[in-house]
Short mmCIF file of C-alpha atoms in Angstrom, two decimals:
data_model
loop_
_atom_site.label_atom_id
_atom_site.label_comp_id
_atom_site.label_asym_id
_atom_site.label_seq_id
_atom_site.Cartn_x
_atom_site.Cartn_y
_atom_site.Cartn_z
CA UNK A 9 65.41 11.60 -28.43
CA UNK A 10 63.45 8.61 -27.15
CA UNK A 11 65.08 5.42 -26.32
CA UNK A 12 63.77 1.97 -26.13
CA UNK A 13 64.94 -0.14 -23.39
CA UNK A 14 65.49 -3.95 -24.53
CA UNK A 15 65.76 -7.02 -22.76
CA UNK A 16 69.23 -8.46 -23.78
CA UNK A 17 68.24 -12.25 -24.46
CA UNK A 18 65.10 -10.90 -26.11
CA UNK A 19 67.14 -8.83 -28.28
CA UNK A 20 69.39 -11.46 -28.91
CA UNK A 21 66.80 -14.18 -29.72
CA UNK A 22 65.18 -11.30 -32.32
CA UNK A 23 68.28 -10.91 -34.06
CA UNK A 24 69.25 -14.80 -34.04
CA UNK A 25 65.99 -15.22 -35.57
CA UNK A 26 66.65 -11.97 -38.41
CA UNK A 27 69.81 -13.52 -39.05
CA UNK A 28 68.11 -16.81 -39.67
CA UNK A 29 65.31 -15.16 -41.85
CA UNK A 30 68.26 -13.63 -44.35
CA UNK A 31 69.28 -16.70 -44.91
CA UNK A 32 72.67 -17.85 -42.46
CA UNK A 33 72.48 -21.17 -40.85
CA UNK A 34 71.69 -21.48 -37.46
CA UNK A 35 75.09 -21.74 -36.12
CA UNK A 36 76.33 -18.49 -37.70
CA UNK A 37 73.11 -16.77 -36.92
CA UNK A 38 73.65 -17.45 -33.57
CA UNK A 39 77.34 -16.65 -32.86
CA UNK A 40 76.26 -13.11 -34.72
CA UNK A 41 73.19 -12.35 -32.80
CA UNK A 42 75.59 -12.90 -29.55
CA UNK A 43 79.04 -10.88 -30.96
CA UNK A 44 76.21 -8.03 -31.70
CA UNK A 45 74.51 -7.69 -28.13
CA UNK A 46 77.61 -8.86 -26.44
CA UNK A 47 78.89 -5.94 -27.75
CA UNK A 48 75.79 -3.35 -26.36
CA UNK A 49 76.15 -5.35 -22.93
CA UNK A 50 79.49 -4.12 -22.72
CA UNK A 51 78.73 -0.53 -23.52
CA UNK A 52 80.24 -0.75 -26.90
CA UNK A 53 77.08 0.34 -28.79
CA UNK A 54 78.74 1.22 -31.93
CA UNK A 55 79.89 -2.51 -32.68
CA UNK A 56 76.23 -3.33 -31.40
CA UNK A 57 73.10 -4.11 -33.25
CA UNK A 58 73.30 -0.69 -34.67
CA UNK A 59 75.33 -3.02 -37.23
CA UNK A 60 72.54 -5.55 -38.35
CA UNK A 61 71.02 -3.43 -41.02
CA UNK A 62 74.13 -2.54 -42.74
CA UNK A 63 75.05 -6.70 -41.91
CA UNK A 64 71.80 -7.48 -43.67
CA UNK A 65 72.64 -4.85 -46.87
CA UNK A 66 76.00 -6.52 -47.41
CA UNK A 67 74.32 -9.77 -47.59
CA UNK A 68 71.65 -9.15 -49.94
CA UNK A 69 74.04 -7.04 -52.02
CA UNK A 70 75.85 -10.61 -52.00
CA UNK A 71 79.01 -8.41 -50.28
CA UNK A 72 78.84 -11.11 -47.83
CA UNK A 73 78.59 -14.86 -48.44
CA UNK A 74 77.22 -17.21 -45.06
CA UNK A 75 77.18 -19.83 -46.83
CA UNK A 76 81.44 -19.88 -47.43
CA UNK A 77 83.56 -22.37 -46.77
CA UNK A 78 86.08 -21.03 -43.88
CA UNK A 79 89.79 -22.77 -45.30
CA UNK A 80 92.92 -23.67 -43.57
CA UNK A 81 94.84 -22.35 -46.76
CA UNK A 82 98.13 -23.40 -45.19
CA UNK A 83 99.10 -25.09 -41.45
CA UNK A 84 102.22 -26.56 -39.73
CA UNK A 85 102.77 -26.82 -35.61
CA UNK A 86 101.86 -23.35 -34.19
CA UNK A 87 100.61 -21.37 -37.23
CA UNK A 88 97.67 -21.48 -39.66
CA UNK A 89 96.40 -19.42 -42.32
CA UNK A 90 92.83 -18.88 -42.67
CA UNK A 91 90.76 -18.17 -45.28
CA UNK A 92 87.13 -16.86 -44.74
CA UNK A 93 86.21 -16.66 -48.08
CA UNK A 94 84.12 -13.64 -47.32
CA UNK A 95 81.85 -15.18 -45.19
CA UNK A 96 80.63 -13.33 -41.71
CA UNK A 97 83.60 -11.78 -39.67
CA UNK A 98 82.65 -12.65 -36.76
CA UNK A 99 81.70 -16.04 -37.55
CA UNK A 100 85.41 -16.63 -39.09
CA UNK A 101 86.74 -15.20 -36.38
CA UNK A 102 85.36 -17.61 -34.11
CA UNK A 103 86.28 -20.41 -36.21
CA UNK A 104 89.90 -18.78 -35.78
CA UNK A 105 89.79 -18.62 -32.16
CA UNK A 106 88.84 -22.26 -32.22
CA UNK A 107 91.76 -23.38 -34.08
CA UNK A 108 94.39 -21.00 -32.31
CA UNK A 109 93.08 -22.39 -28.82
CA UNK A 110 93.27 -25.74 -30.10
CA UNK A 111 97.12 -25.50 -31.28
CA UNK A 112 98.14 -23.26 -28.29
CA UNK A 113 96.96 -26.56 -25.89
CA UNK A 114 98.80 -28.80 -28.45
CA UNK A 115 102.14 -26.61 -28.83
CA UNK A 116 101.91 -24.07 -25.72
CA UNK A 117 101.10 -21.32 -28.21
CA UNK A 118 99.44 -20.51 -31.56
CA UNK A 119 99.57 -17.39 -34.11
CA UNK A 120 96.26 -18.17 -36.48
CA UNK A 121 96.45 -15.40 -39.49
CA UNK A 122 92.59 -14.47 -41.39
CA UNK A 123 91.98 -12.99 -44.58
CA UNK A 124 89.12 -12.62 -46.83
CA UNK A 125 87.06 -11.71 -43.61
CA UNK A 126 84.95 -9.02 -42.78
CA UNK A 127 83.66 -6.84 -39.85
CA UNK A 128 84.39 -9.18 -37.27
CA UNK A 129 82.83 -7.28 -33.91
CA UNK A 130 84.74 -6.27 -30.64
CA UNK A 131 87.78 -7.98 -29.87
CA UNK A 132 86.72 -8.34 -26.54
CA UNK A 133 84.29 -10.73 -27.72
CA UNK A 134 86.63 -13.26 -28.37
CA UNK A 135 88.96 -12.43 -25.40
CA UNK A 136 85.99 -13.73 -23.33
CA UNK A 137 85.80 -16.94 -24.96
CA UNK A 138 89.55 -17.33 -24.77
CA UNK A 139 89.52 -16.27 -20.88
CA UNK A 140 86.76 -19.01 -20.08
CA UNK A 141 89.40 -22.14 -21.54
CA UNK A 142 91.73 -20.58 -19.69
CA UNK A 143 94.03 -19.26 -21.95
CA UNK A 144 96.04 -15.93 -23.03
CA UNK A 145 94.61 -14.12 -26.26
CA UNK A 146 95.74 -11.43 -28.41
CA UNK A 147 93.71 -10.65 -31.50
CA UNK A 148 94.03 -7.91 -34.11
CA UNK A 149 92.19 -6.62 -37.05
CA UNK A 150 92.86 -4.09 -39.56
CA UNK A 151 90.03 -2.30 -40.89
CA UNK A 152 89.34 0.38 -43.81
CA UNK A 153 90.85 3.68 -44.57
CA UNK A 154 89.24 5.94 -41.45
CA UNK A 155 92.43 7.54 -40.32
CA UNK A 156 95.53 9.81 -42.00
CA UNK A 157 99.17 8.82 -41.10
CA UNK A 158 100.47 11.39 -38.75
CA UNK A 159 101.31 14.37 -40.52
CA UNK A 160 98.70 13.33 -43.35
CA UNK A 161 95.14 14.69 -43.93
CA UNK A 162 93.23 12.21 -45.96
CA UNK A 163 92.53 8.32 -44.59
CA UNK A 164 95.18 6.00 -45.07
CA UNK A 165 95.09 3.44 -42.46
CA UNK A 166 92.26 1.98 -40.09
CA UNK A 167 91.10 2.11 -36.67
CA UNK A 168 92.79 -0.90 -36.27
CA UNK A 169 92.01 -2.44 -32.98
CA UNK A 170 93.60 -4.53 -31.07
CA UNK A 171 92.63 -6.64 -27.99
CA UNK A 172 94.10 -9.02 -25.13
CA UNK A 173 92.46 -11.30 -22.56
CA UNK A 174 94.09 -12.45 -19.62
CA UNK A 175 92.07 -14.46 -16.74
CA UNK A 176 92.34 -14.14 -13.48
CA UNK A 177 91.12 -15.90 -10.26
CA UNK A 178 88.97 -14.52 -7.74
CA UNK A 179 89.61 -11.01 -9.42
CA UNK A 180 88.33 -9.70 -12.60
CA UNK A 181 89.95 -10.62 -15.96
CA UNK A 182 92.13 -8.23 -17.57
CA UNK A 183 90.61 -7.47 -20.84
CA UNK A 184 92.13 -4.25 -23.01
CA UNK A 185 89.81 -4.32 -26.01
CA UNK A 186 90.84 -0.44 -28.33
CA UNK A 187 91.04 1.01 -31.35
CA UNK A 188 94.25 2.67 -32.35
CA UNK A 189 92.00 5.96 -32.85
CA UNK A 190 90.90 8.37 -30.19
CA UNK A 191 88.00 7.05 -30.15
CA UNK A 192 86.42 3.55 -32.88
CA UNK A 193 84.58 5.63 -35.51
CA UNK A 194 81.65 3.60 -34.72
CA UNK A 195 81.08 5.91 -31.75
CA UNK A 196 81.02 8.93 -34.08
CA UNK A 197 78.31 7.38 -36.60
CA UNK A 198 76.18 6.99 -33.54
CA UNK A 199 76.49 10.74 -32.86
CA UNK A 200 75.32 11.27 -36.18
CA UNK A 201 72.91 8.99 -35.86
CA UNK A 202 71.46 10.94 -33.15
CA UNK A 203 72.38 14.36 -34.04
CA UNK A 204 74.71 15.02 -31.77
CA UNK A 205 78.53 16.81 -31.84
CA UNK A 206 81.61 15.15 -31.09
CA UNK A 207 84.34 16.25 -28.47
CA UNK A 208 87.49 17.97 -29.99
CA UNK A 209 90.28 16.31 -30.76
CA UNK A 210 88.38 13.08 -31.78
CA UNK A 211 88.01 13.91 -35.80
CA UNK A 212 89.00 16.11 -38.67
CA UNK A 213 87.18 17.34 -41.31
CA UNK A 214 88.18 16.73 -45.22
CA UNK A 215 89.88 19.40 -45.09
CA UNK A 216 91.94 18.97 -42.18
CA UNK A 217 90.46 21.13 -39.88
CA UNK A 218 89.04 19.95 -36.54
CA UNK A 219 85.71 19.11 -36.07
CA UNK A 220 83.02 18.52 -33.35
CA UNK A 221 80.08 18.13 -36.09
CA UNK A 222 80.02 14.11 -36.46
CA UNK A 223 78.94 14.39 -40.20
CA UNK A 224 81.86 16.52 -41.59
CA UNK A 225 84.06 13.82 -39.31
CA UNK A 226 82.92 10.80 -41.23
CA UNK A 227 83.77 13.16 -44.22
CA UNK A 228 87.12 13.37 -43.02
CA UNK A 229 89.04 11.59 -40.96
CA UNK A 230 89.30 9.85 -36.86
CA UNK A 231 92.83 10.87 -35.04
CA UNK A 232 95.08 8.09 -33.83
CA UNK A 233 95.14 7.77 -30.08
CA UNK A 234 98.66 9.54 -28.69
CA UNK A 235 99.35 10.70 -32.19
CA UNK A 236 102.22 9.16 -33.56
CA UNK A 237 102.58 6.21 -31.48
CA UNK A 238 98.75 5.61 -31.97
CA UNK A 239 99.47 5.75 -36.02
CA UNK A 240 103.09 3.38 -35.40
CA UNK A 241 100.74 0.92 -33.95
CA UNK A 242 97.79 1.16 -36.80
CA UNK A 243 100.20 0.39 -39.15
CA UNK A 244 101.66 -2.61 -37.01
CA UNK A 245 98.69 -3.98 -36.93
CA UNK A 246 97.62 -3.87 -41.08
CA UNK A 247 100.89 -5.04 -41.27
CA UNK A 248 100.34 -8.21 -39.49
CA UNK A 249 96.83 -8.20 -39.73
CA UNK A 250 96.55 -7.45 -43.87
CA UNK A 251 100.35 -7.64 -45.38
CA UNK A 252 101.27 -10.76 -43.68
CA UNK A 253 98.17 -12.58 -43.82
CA UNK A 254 97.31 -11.76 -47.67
CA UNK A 255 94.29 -9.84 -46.57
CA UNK A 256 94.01 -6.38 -47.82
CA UNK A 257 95.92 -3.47 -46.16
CA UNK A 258 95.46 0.22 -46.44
CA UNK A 259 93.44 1.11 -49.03
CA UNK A 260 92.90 -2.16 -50.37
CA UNK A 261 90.90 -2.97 -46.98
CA UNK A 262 87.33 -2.08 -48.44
CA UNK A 263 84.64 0.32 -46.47
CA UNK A 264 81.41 -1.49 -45.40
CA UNK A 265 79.35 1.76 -45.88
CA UNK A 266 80.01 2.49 -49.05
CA UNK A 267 82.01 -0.12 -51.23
CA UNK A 268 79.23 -2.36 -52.77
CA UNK A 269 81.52 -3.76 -55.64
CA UNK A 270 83.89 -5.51 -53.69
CA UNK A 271 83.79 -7.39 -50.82
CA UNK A 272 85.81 -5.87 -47.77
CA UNK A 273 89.02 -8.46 -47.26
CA UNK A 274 89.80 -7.97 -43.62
CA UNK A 275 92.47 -9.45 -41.97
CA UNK A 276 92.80 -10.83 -38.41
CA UNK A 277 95.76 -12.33 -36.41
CA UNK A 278 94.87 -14.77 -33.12
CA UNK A 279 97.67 -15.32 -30.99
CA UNK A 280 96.95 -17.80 -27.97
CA UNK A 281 98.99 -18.66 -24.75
CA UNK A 282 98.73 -21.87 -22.95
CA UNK A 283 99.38 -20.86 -19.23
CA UNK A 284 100.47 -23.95 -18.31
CA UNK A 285 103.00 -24.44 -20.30
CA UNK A 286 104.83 -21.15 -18.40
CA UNK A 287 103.64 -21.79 -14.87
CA UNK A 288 100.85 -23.80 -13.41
CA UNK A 289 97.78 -22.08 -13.98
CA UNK A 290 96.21 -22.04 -10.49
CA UNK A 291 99.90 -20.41 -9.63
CA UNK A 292 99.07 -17.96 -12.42
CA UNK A 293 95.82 -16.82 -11.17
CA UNK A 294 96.65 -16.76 -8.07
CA UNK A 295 99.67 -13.91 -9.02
CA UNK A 296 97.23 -12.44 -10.94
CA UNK A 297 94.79 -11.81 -8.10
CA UNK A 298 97.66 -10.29 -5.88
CA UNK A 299 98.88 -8.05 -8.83
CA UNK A 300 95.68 -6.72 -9.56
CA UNK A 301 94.42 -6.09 -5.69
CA UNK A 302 97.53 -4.85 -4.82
CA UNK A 303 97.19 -2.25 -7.93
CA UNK A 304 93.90 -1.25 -6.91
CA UNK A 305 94.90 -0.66 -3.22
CA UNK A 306 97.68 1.79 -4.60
CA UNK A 307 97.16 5.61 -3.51
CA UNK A 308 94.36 7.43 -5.05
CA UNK A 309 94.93 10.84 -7.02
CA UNK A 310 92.38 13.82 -5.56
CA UNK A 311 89.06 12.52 -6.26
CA UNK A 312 89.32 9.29 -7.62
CA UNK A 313 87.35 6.85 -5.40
CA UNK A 314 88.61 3.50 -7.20
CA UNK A 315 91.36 2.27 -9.24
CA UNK A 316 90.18 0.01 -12.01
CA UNK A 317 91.57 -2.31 -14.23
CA UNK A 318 90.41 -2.60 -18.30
CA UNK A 319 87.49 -4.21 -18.81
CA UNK A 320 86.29 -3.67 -15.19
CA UNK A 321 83.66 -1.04 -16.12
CA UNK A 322 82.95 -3.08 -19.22
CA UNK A 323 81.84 -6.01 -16.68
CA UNK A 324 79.84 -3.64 -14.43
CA UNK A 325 78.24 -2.41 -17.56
CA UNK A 326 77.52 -5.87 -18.43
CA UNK A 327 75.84 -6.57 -15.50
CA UNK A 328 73.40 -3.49 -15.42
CA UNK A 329 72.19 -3.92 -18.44
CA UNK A 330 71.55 -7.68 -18.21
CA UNK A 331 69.32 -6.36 -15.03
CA UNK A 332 67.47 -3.18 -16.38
CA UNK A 333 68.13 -3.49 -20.01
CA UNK A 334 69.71 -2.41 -23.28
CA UNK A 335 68.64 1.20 -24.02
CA UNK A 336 68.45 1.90 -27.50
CA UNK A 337 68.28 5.16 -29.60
CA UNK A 338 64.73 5.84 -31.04
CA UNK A 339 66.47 5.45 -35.15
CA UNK A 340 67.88 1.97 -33.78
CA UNK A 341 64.81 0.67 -32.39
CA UNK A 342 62.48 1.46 -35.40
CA UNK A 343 65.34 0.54 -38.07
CA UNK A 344 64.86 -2.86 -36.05
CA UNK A 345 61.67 -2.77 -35.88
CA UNK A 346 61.15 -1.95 -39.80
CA UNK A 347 63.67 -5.05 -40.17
CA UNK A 348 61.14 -7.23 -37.83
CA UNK A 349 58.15 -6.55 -39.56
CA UNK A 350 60.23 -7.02 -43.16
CA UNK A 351 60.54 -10.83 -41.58
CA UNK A 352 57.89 -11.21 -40.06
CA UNK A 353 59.55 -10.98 -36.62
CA UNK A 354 57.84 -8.91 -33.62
CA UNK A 355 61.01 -6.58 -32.14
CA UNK A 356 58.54 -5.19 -29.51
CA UNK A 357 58.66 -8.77 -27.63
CA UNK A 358 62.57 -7.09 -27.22
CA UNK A 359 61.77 -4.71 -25.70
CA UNK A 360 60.69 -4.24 -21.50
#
């Protein structure tokens, strides 16, 4: 299958201005145009612009409203509720971020609870921002039904992921950005986007069976990561994420894909660390940098020509495709080209 090779800020710019087109104001438009390619830079192409035709369904279905107010619903010291009144996830989630980093400088740290959100992007997206003030960030989000309980068949809970940002000094950041599946069902509609199987082990079918055919896994359902202890923390997360928050949880956590009655009530938790308020933060970094090289210089198992540290391919990934370009599969470059000409935007200026 061919594949189009994009220039990142080109693609971003063509998807700010899509975004702008259907109707978001500039700000949001913006902040998803960037969550979307941030999200290809990194290598996480199923959280990329893959997304911006379903995106722009949900909106004209009126399953997603840019123009909502996002609500502090309640708020003392360290802790504020959020409501996104169903407006863009990732646009409430950085609106959440903002707060939580706020109150974390003003009481050391800060839990920020979301609901009435939606698909809010990679978590890593936000650990980034969170990293350049600085500070400590875990963020959470459940998601909808993609995954049984261990020792179910059927989908109960989500691929809820879960991500943490930790900056560094002269080293890289730690940044752990995964879903509580084998592998974020994203990944497998790509593979049936471009007609390709699955490894075993990633999916069942509806039956219960394995699978390596990508369409009878989105039938069925994703595995959790480490089986029960991938499930234990799934369910953690909706817990905090959807029960705590008054978001939905399990099946009350709404499918993008193919709910278009209801909008999807995600939930998010933001918990941010002031550094400083534990040790000086130039003494943090620099413990950082001597934990991390001295982890990297440990002994090598047969083969292995580098130790790495999460996010470190991520970042290497980042780089080589902001030099030679985004490669996208043939159905995603003329679903965003159909979308371009629908607007009267040119997606081949995109592309190299």
């Amino acid at each position: 299958m061919v594949a189009t090779r994009c220039n990142w800020q080109g693609l971003q710019d063509f998807c700010y201005q899509v975004f702008m087109k259907a109707g978001l104001p500039e700000p949001s438009a913006a902040i998803v145009a960037e969550s979307l390619v941030e999200a290809d830079l990194r290598g996480v192409d199923s959280h990329g612009v893959v997304r911006t035709a379903i995106y722009l369904k949900r909106i004209e279905a009126g399953m997603i409203d840019p123009h909502s107010q996002i609500e502090k619903v309640s708020e003392s010291d360290a802790n504020v509720l959020v409501d996104g009144n169903n407006n863009f996830g990732s646009v409430i989630g950085r609106r959440a971020l903002e707060i939580a980093m706020e109150k974390a400088k003003n009481n050391g740290a800060a839990f920020v609870g979301v609901k009435g959100s939606n698909h809010f992007g990679t978590g890593a997206y936000y650990a980034l921002k969170a990293i350049e003030q600085d500070m400590i960030l875990l963020v959470m989000s459940n998601a909808s039904q993609t995954m049984p309980p261990t020792g179910g068949v059927r989908p109960f809970i989500g691929t809820n992921p879960l991500a943490v940002g930790v900056p560094s000094g002269e080293e890289l950041p730690f940044i752990l950005d995964m879903a509580t599946s084998v592998v974020a069902r994203g990944k497998i509609i790509v593979a049936a986007q471009k007609g390709e199987d699955i490894p075993t082990g990633w999916a069942i079918d509806k039956d219960g069976k394995p699978t390596t055919d990508a369409n009878a896994a989105l039938e069925g359902s994703v595995l959790p990561v480490g089986g029960p202890k991938g499930y234990a923390i799934s369910m953690f997360i909706d817990i905090l994420s959807g029960v705590l928050t008054g978001a939905g949880f399990g099946k009350y956590v709404h499918n993008m894909y193919d709910n278009w009655e209801q909008p999807q009530n995600v939930g998010h938790l933001f918990i941010a660390v002031d550094i400083n308020r534990f040790i000086p933060l130039e003494l943090f970094k620099a413990r950082m940098d001597q934990y991390i090289r001295e982890l990297k210089q440990e002994p090598k198992a047969h083969g292995i020509q580098e130790i790495l540290i999460p996010g470190e391919l991520e970042y290497r990934r980042t780089q080589e495709r902001k030099a030679n370009g985004i490669e996208l599969p043939q159905k995603v470059a003329e679903e965003l080209a159909e979308i371009g000409r629908r607007f009267g935007i040119d997606f081949s200026k995109a592309s190299f």
